[in-house]
């Protein structure tokens, strides 16, 4: 299936492409797992199917959405990243999820940074947020590594989530953006073997 209206984004290690039917098994397995607990899961088979269908439909309704993250060297999928703005969301969100067996390799950081640059440069967004469960420390750490700051004044989705505001395009053109680029470059180095707590 060819999606002519959905751009393909690339980084040194990754290619981000439209979600396809053959990507569903990994999505289903991830949302049936404990890893999805902060994103409405674990989901049963019907719920996972409906969510995956909405991922594809979001592109038709909003004109943007979530990309599948593929490794360039093997073409396997390792997760998803992109924009998310369903009904009830106060603002456009940048979101990500990495399959459980692919975490800790910097894929989410690299992919989220790439989609954010696309939204800012190509679609003209001037801001974006990430809605994160306060107990999801892994996602909070990643948001902070992306330069996000907690925005206590912003509206939440359900009153129980924390809102992390992404830096502006101008902010990313400063020392902050340079630091993010340096961290991504470390993960892109095949000799870099991070130790300690696994971070996406």
PDB file of C-alpha atoms in Angstrom:
ATOM      1  CA  UNK A   1       0.000   0.000   0.000  1.00  0.00           C
ATOM      2  CA  UNK A   2       1.425   3.413  -0.968  1.00  0.00           C
ATOM      3  CA  UNK A   3       0.503   6.540   0.981  1.00  0.00           C
ATOM      4  CA  UNK A   4       1.376   9.323  -1.412  1.00  0.00           C
ATOM      5  CA  UNK A   5       0.145  12.048   0.918  1.00  0.00           C
ATOM      6  CA  UNK A   6       1.982  10.850   4.039  1.00  0.00           C
ATOM      7  CA  UNK A   7       5.628  11.927   4.045  1.00  0.00           C
ATOM      8  CA  UNK A   8       8.487   9.580   4.833  1.00  0.00           C
ATOM      9  CA  UNK A   9      10.847  11.038   7.443  1.00  0.00           C
ATOM     10  CA  UNK A  10      14.404   9.893   7.968  1.00  0.00           C
ATOM     11  CA  UNK A  11      17.198  10.108  10.514  1.00  0.00           C
ATOM     12  CA  UNK A  12      20.579   8.432  10.517  1.00  0.00           C
ATOM     13  CA  UNK A  13      19.178   5.162  11.909  1.00  0.00           C
ATOM     14  CA  UNK A  14      15.444   5.427  11.317  1.00  0.00           C
ATOM     15  CA  UNK A  15      12.843   5.739   8.616  1.00  0.00           C
ATOM     16  CA  UNK A  16       9.371   6.860   9.676  1.00  0.00           C
ATOM     17  CA  UNK A  17       6.555   5.676   7.422  1.00  0.00           C
ATOM     18  CA  UNK A  18       2.781   5.459   7.452  1.00  0.00           C
ATOM     19  CA  UNK A  19       1.281   2.622   9.515  1.00  0.00           C
ATOM     20  CA  UNK A  20       0.475  -0.450   7.408  1.00  0.00           C
ATOM     21  CA  UNK A  21      -1.681  -3.538   8.081  1.00  0.00           C
ATOM     22  CA  UNK A  22       1.448  -5.698   8.448  1.00  0.00           C
ATOM     23  CA  UNK A  23       2.597  -3.507  11.349  1.00  0.00           C
ATOM     24  CA  UNK A  24      -0.445  -4.384  13.429  1.00  0.00           C
ATOM     25  CA  UNK A  25       0.869  -7.528  15.227  1.00  0.00           C
ATOM     26  CA  UNK A  26       3.659  -5.580  16.981  1.00  0.00           C
ATOM     27  CA  UNK A  27       1.214  -2.800  17.884  1.00  0.00           C
ATOM     28  CA  UNK A  28      -1.303  -5.339  19.221  1.00  0.00           C
ATOM     29  CA  UNK A  29       1.336  -7.149  21.282  1.00  0.00           C
ATOM     30  CA  UNK A  30       2.617  -3.905  22.783  1.00  0.00           C
ATOM     31  CA  UNK A  31      -0.830  -2.636  23.740  1.00  0.00           C
ATOM     32  CA  UNK A  32      -1.668  -6.020  25.255  1.00  0.00           C
ATOM     33  CA  UNK A  33       1.443  -5.736  27.439  1.00  0.00           C
ATOM     34  CA  UNK A  34       2.177  -4.022  30.726  1.00  0.00           C
ATOM     35  CA  UNK A  35       4.167  -1.390  28.810  1.00  0.00           C
ATOM     36  CA  UNK A  36       0.899   0.190  27.638  1.00  0.00           C
ATOM     37  CA  UNK A  37      -0.406   0.748  31.171  1.00  0.00           C
ATOM     38  CA  UNK A  38       0.078   4.520  30.958  1.00  0.00           C
ATOM     39  CA  UNK A  39      -1.616   4.747  27.546  1.00  0.00           C
ATOM     40  CA  UNK A  40      -4.959   3.192  28.325  1.00  0.00           C
ATOM     41  CA  UNK A  41      -3.782  -0.416  28.229  1.00  0.00           C
ATOM     42  CA  UNK A  42      -3.430  -3.257  28.459  1.00  0.00           C
ATOM     43  CA  UNK A  43      -6.055  -3.633  25.726  1.00  0.00           C
ATOM     44  CA  UNK A  44      -7.981  -6.667  24.557  1.00  0.00           C
ATOM     45  CA  UNK A  45      -7.854  -7.673  20.895  1.00  0.00           C
ATOM     46  CA  UNK A  46     -10.902  -5.626  19.892  1.00  0.00           C
ATOM     47  CA  UNK A  47      -9.693  -2.508  21.712  1.00  0.00           C
ATOM     48  CA  UNK A  48      -6.238  -2.776  20.141  1.00  0.00           C
ATOM     49  CA  UNK A  49      -7.779  -3.156  16.683  1.00  0.00           C
ATOM     50  CA  UNK A  50      -9.979  -0.086  17.172  1.00  0.00           C
ATOM     51  CA  UNK A  51      -7.034   1.984  18.398  1.00  0.00           C
ATOM     52  CA  UNK A  52      -4.891   0.920  15.441  1.00  0.00           C
ATOM     53  CA  UNK A  53      -7.711   1.800  13.048  1.00  0.00           C
ATOM     54  CA  UNK A  54      -7.911   5.229  14.681  1.00  0.00           C
ATOM     55  CA  UNK A  55      -4.157   5.687  14.201  1.00  0.00           C
ATOM     56  CA  UNK A  56      -4.655   5.242  10.461  1.00  0.00           C
ATOM     57  CA  UNK A  57      -7.866   7.288  10.368  1.00  0.00           C
ATOM     58  CA  UNK A  58      -6.239  10.172  12.242  1.00  0.00           C
ATOM     59  CA  UNK A  59      -4.169  10.891   9.126  1.00  0.00           C
ATOM     60  CA  UNK A  60      -7.348  11.250   7.062  1.00  0.00           C
ATOM     61  CA  UNK A  61      -9.091  13.506   9.566  1.00  0.00           C
ATOM     62  CA  UNK A  62      -6.217  15.716  10.769  1.00  0.00           C
ATOM     63  CA  UNK A  63      -3.722  15.523   7.925  1.00  0.00           C
ATOM     64  CA  UNK A  64      -0.994  14.273  10.281  1.00  0.00           C
ATOM     65  CA  UNK A  65      -0.613  11.419  12.708  1.00  0.00           C
ATOM     66  CA  UNK A  66       1.651   8.710  14.031  1.00  0.00           C
ATOM     67  CA  UNK A  67       4.412   7.176  11.929  1.00  0.00           C
ATOM     68  CA  UNK A  68       5.763   3.652  12.268  1.00  0.00           C
ATOM     69  CA  UNK A  69       9.431   3.741  13.239  1.00  0.00           C
ATOM     70  CA  UNK A  70      11.522   1.419  11.040  1.00  0.00           C
ATOM     71  CA  UNK A  71      15.196   0.603  11.435  1.00  0.00           C
ATOM     72  CA  UNK A  72      16.998   1.471   8.220  1.00  0.00           C
ATOM     73  CA  UNK A  73      19.368  -1.491   8.345  1.00  0.00           C
ATOM     74  CA  UNK A  74      16.720  -4.199   8.892  1.00  0.00           C
ATOM     75  CA  UNK A  75      13.371  -2.471   8.117  1.00  0.00           C
ATOM     76  CA  UNK A  76      11.852  -3.927  11.283  1.00  0.00           C
ATOM     77  CA  UNK A  77       9.480  -1.714  13.246  1.00  0.00           C
ATOM     78  CA  UNK A  78      10.465  -0.640  16.747  1.00  0.00           C
ATOM     79  CA  UNK A  79       7.556   1.627  17.691  1.00  0.00           C
ATOM     80  CA  UNK A  80       5.558   4.698  16.713  1.00  0.00           C
ATOM     81  CA  UNK A  81       5.981   8.467  17.021  1.00  0.00           C
ATOM     82  CA  UNK A  82       4.080  11.451  15.695  1.00  0.00           C
ATOM     83  CA  UNK A  83       1.212  13.834  16.260  1.00  0.00           C
ATOM     84  CA  UNK A  84      -2.003  13.000  18.082  1.00  0.00           C
ATOM     85  CA  UNK A  85      -5.072  15.220  18.429  1.00  0.00           C
ATOM     86  CA  UNK A  86      -8.258  13.193  18.953  1.00  0.00           C
ATOM     87  CA  UNK A  87     -11.530  14.615  20.201  1.00  0.00           C
ATOM     88  CA  UNK A  88     -11.297  15.902  23.796  1.00  0.00           C
ATOM     89  CA  UNK A  89      -7.563  16.710  23.549  1.00  0.00           C
ATOM     90  CA  UNK A  90      -7.053  20.404  24.425  1.00  0.00           C
ATOM     91  CA  UNK A  91      -3.948  20.752  22.215  1.00  0.00           C
ATOM     92  CA  UNK A  92      -1.951  18.927  19.595  1.00  0.00           C
ATOM     93  CA  UNK A  93       0.284  16.317  21.151  1.00  0.00           C
ATOM     94  CA  UNK A  94       3.611  14.781  20.218  1.00  0.00           C
ATOM     95  CA  UNK A  95       3.482  11.154  21.315  1.00  0.00           C
ATOM     96  CA  UNK A  96       5.602   8.014  21.080  1.00  0.00           C
ATOM     97  CA  UNK A  97       5.675   4.364  22.054  1.00  0.00           C
ATOM     98  CA  UNK A  98       8.497   1.846  21.643  1.00  0.00           C
ATOM     99  CA  UNK A  99       7.966  -1.908  21.556  1.00  0.00           C
ATOM    100  CA  UNK A 100       9.031  -3.505  24.868  1.00  0.00           C
ATOM    101  CA  UNK A 101      12.022  -5.366  23.433  1.00  0.00           C
ATOM    102  CA  UNK A 102      13.385  -2.243  21.689  1.00  0.00           C
ATOM    103  CA  UNK A 103      13.544   0.166  24.616  1.00  0.00           C
ATOM    104  CA  UNK A 104      16.707   1.790  25.898  1.00  0.00           C
ATOM    105  CA  UNK A 105      18.289   2.363  22.473  1.00  0.00           C
ATOM    106  CA  UNK A 106      17.372   6.017  21.949  1.00  0.00           C
ATOM    107  CA  UNK A 107      14.783   5.330  19.244  1.00  0.00           C
ATOM    108  CA  UNK A 108      12.009   7.339  20.887  1.00  0.00           C
ATOM    109  CA  UNK A 109      14.300  10.322  21.446  1.00  0.00           C
ATOM    110  CA  UNK A 110      15.514  10.245  17.843  1.00  0.00           C
ATOM    111  CA  UNK A 111      12.048   9.753  16.333  1.00  0.00           C
ATOM    112  CA  UNK A 112      10.239  12.297  18.530  1.00  0.00           C
ATOM    113  CA  UNK A 113      12.868  14.924  17.761  1.00  0.00           C
ATOM    114  CA  UNK A 114      12.472  14.251  14.020  1.00  0.00           C
ATOM    115  CA  UNK A 115       8.665  14.457  13.984  1.00  0.00           C
ATOM    116  CA  UNK A 116       8.758  17.628  16.086  1.00  0.00           C
ATOM    117  CA  UNK A 117      11.072  19.270  13.573  1.00  0.00           C
ATOM    118  CA  UNK A 118       8.682  18.244  10.796  1.00  0.00           C
ATOM    119  CA  UNK A 119       5.691  19.732  12.593  1.00  0.00           C
ATOM    120  CA  UNK A 120       7.529  22.981  13.292  1.00  0.00           C
ATOM    121  CA  UNK A 121       9.340  23.408   9.976  1.00  0.00           C
ATOM    122  CA  UNK A 122       6.880  21.865   7.517  1.00  0.00           C
ATOM    123  CA  UNK A 123       3.459  22.316   9.129  1.00  0.00           C
ATOM    124  CA  UNK A 124       4.186  25.585  10.914  1.00  0.00           C
ATOM    125  CA  UNK A 125       3.293  24.515  14.433  1.00  0.00           C
ATOM    126  CA  UNK A 126       4.420  27.026  17.050  1.00  0.00           C
ATOM    127  CA  UNK A 127       3.864  24.782  20.065  1.00  0.00           C
ATOM    128  CA  UNK A 128       3.004  21.234  21.080  1.00  0.00           C
ATOM    129  CA  UNK A 129       2.559  19.277  24.295  1.00  0.00           C
ATOM    130  CA  UNK A 130       2.861  15.729  25.542  1.00  0.00           C
ATOM    131  CA  UNK A 131       0.227  14.451  27.980  1.00  0.00           C
ATOM    132  CA  UNK A 132       1.936  12.103  30.429  1.00  0.00           C
ATOM    133  CA  UNK A 133       0.693  10.110  33.404  1.00  0.00           C
ATOM    134  CA  UNK A 134       2.559  11.484  36.456  1.00  0.00           C
ATOM    135  CA  UNK A 135       3.576   7.921  37.352  1.00  0.00           C
ATOM    136  CA  UNK A 136       5.178   7.357  33.951  1.00  0.00           C
ATOM    137  CA  UNK A 137       8.673   8.393  34.989  1.00  0.00           C
ATOM    138  CA  UNK A 138      10.256   6.930  31.857  1.00  0.00           C
ATOM    139  CA  UNK A 139       8.151   9.172  29.589  1.00  0.00           C
ATOM    140  CA  UNK A 140       8.738  12.190  31.832  1.00  0.00           C
ATOM    141  CA  UNK A 141      12.503  11.679  31.632  1.00  0.00           C
ATOM    142  CA  UNK A 142      12.293  11.432  27.865  1.00  0.00           C
ATOM    143  CA  UNK A 143      10.154  14.571  27.615  1.00  0.00           C
ATOM    144  CA  UNK A 144      12.716  16.453  29.693  1.00  0.00           C
ATOM    145  CA  UNK A 145      15.537  15.179  27.466  1.00  0.00           C
ATOM    146  CA  UNK A 146      13.548  16.596  24.544  1.00  0.00           C
ATOM    147  CA  UNK A 147      13.639  19.962  26.289  1.00  0.00           C
ATOM    148  CA  UNK A 148      10.033  19.907  27.532  1.00  0.00           C
ATOM    149  CA  UNK A 149       8.975  21.678  30.714  1.00  0.00           C
ATOM    150  CA  UNK A 150       5.949  20.956  32.864  1.00  0.00           C
ATOM    151  CA  UNK A 151       3.155  23.434  32.103  1.00  0.00           C
ATOM    152  CA  UNK A 152       0.936  23.574  35.180  1.00  0.00           C
ATOM    153  CA  UNK A 153      -1.306  26.211  33.589  1.00  0.00           C
ATOM    154  CA  UNK A 154      -2.220  24.124  30.529  1.00  0.00           C
ATOM    155  CA  UNK A 155      -5.487  22.216  30.285  1.00  0.00           C
ATOM    156  CA  UNK A 156      -5.189  18.463  30.754  1.00  0.00           C
ATOM    157  CA  UNK A 157      -7.066  15.675  29.010  1.00  0.00           C
ATOM    158  CA  UNK A 158      -8.789  14.226  32.069  1.00  0.00           C
ATOM    159  CA  UNK A 159      -7.395  16.115  35.050  1.00  0.00           C
ATOM    160  CA  UNK A 160      -5.034  13.293  35.995  1.00  0.00           C
ATOM    161  CA  UNK A 161      -2.290  13.798  33.408  1.00  0.00           C
ATOM    162  CA  UNK A 162       0.674  16.156  33.453  1.00  0.00           C
ATOM    163  CA  UNK A 163       1.248  18.498  30.510  1.00  0.00           C
ATOM    164  CA  UNK A 164       4.799  18.822  29.209  1.00  0.00           C
ATOM    165  CA  UNK A 165       5.318  21.760  26.852  1.00  0.00           C
ATOM    166  CA  UNK A 166       7.767  21.297  24.001  1.00  0.00           C
ATOM    167  CA  UNK A 167      10.273  24.074  23.339  1.00  0.00           C
ATOM    168  CA  UNK A 168       9.528  26.413  20.454  1.00  0.00           C
ATOM    169  CA  UNK A 169      11.361  26.286  17.152  1.00  0.00           C
ATOM    170  CA  UNK A 170      13.388  29.273  18.336  1.00  0.00           C
ATOM    171  CA  UNK A 171      14.272  27.399  21.511  1.00  0.00           C
ATOM    172  CA  UNK A 172      15.463  24.392  19.519  1.00  0.00           C
ATOM    173  CA  UNK A 173      17.804  26.635  17.552  1.00  0.00           C
ATOM    174  CA  UNK A 174      19.685  27.448  20.754  1.00  0.00           C
ATOM    175  CA  UNK A 175      22.082  25.507  22.962  1.00  0.00           C
ATOM    176  CA  UNK A 176      19.149  23.298  23.983  1.00  0.00           C
ATOM    177  CA  UNK A 177      18.723  21.956  20.454  1.00  0.00           C
ATOM    178  CA  UNK A 178      22.459  21.410  20.164  1.00  0.00           C
ATOM    179  CA  UNK A 179      22.421  19.326  23.338  1.00  0.00           C
ATOM    180  CA  UNK A 180      19.557  17.175  22.030  1.00  0.00           C
ATOM    181  CA  UNK A 181      21.451  16.645  18.776  1.00  0.00           C
ATOM    182  CA  UNK A 182      24.547  15.566  20.713  1.00  0.00           C
ATOM    183  CA  UNK A 183      22.638  13.014  22.774  1.00  0.00           C
ATOM    184  CA  UNK A 184      20.984  11.555  19.679  1.00  0.00           C
ATOM    185  CA  UNK A 185      24.413  11.334  18.014  1.00  0.00           C
ATOM    186  CA  UNK A 186      25.676   9.254  20.945  1.00  0.00           C
ATOM    187  CA  UNK A 187      22.896   6.700  20.438  1.00  0.00           C
ATOM    188  CA  UNK A 188      23.584   6.686  16.692  1.00  0.00           C
ATOM    189  CA  UNK A 189      27.188   5.699  17.381  1.00  0.00           C
ATOM    190  CA  UNK A 190      27.356   1.870  17.097  1.00  0.00           C
ATOM    191  CA  UNK A 191      30.067   1.810  19.770  1.00  0.00           C
ATOM    192  CA  UNK A 192      27.887   3.643  22.317  1.00  0.00           C
ATOM    193  CA  UNK A 193      26.611   1.200  24.924  1.00  0.00           C
ATOM    194  CA  UNK A 194      24.566   3.086  27.536  1.00  0.00           C
ATOM    195  CA  UNK A 195      24.604   1.707  31.057  1.00  0.00           C
ATOM    196  CA  UNK A 196      22.157   2.127  33.910  1.00  0.00           C
ATOM    197  CA  UNK A 197      18.422   2.679  33.712  1.00  0.00           C
ATOM    198  CA  UNK A 198      16.986   1.998  30.270  1.00  0.00           C
ATOM    199  CA  UNK A 199      15.703   5.151  28.635  1.00  0.00           C
ATOM    200  CA  UNK A 200      13.932   5.314  25.290  1.00  0.00           C
TER     201      UNK A 200
END
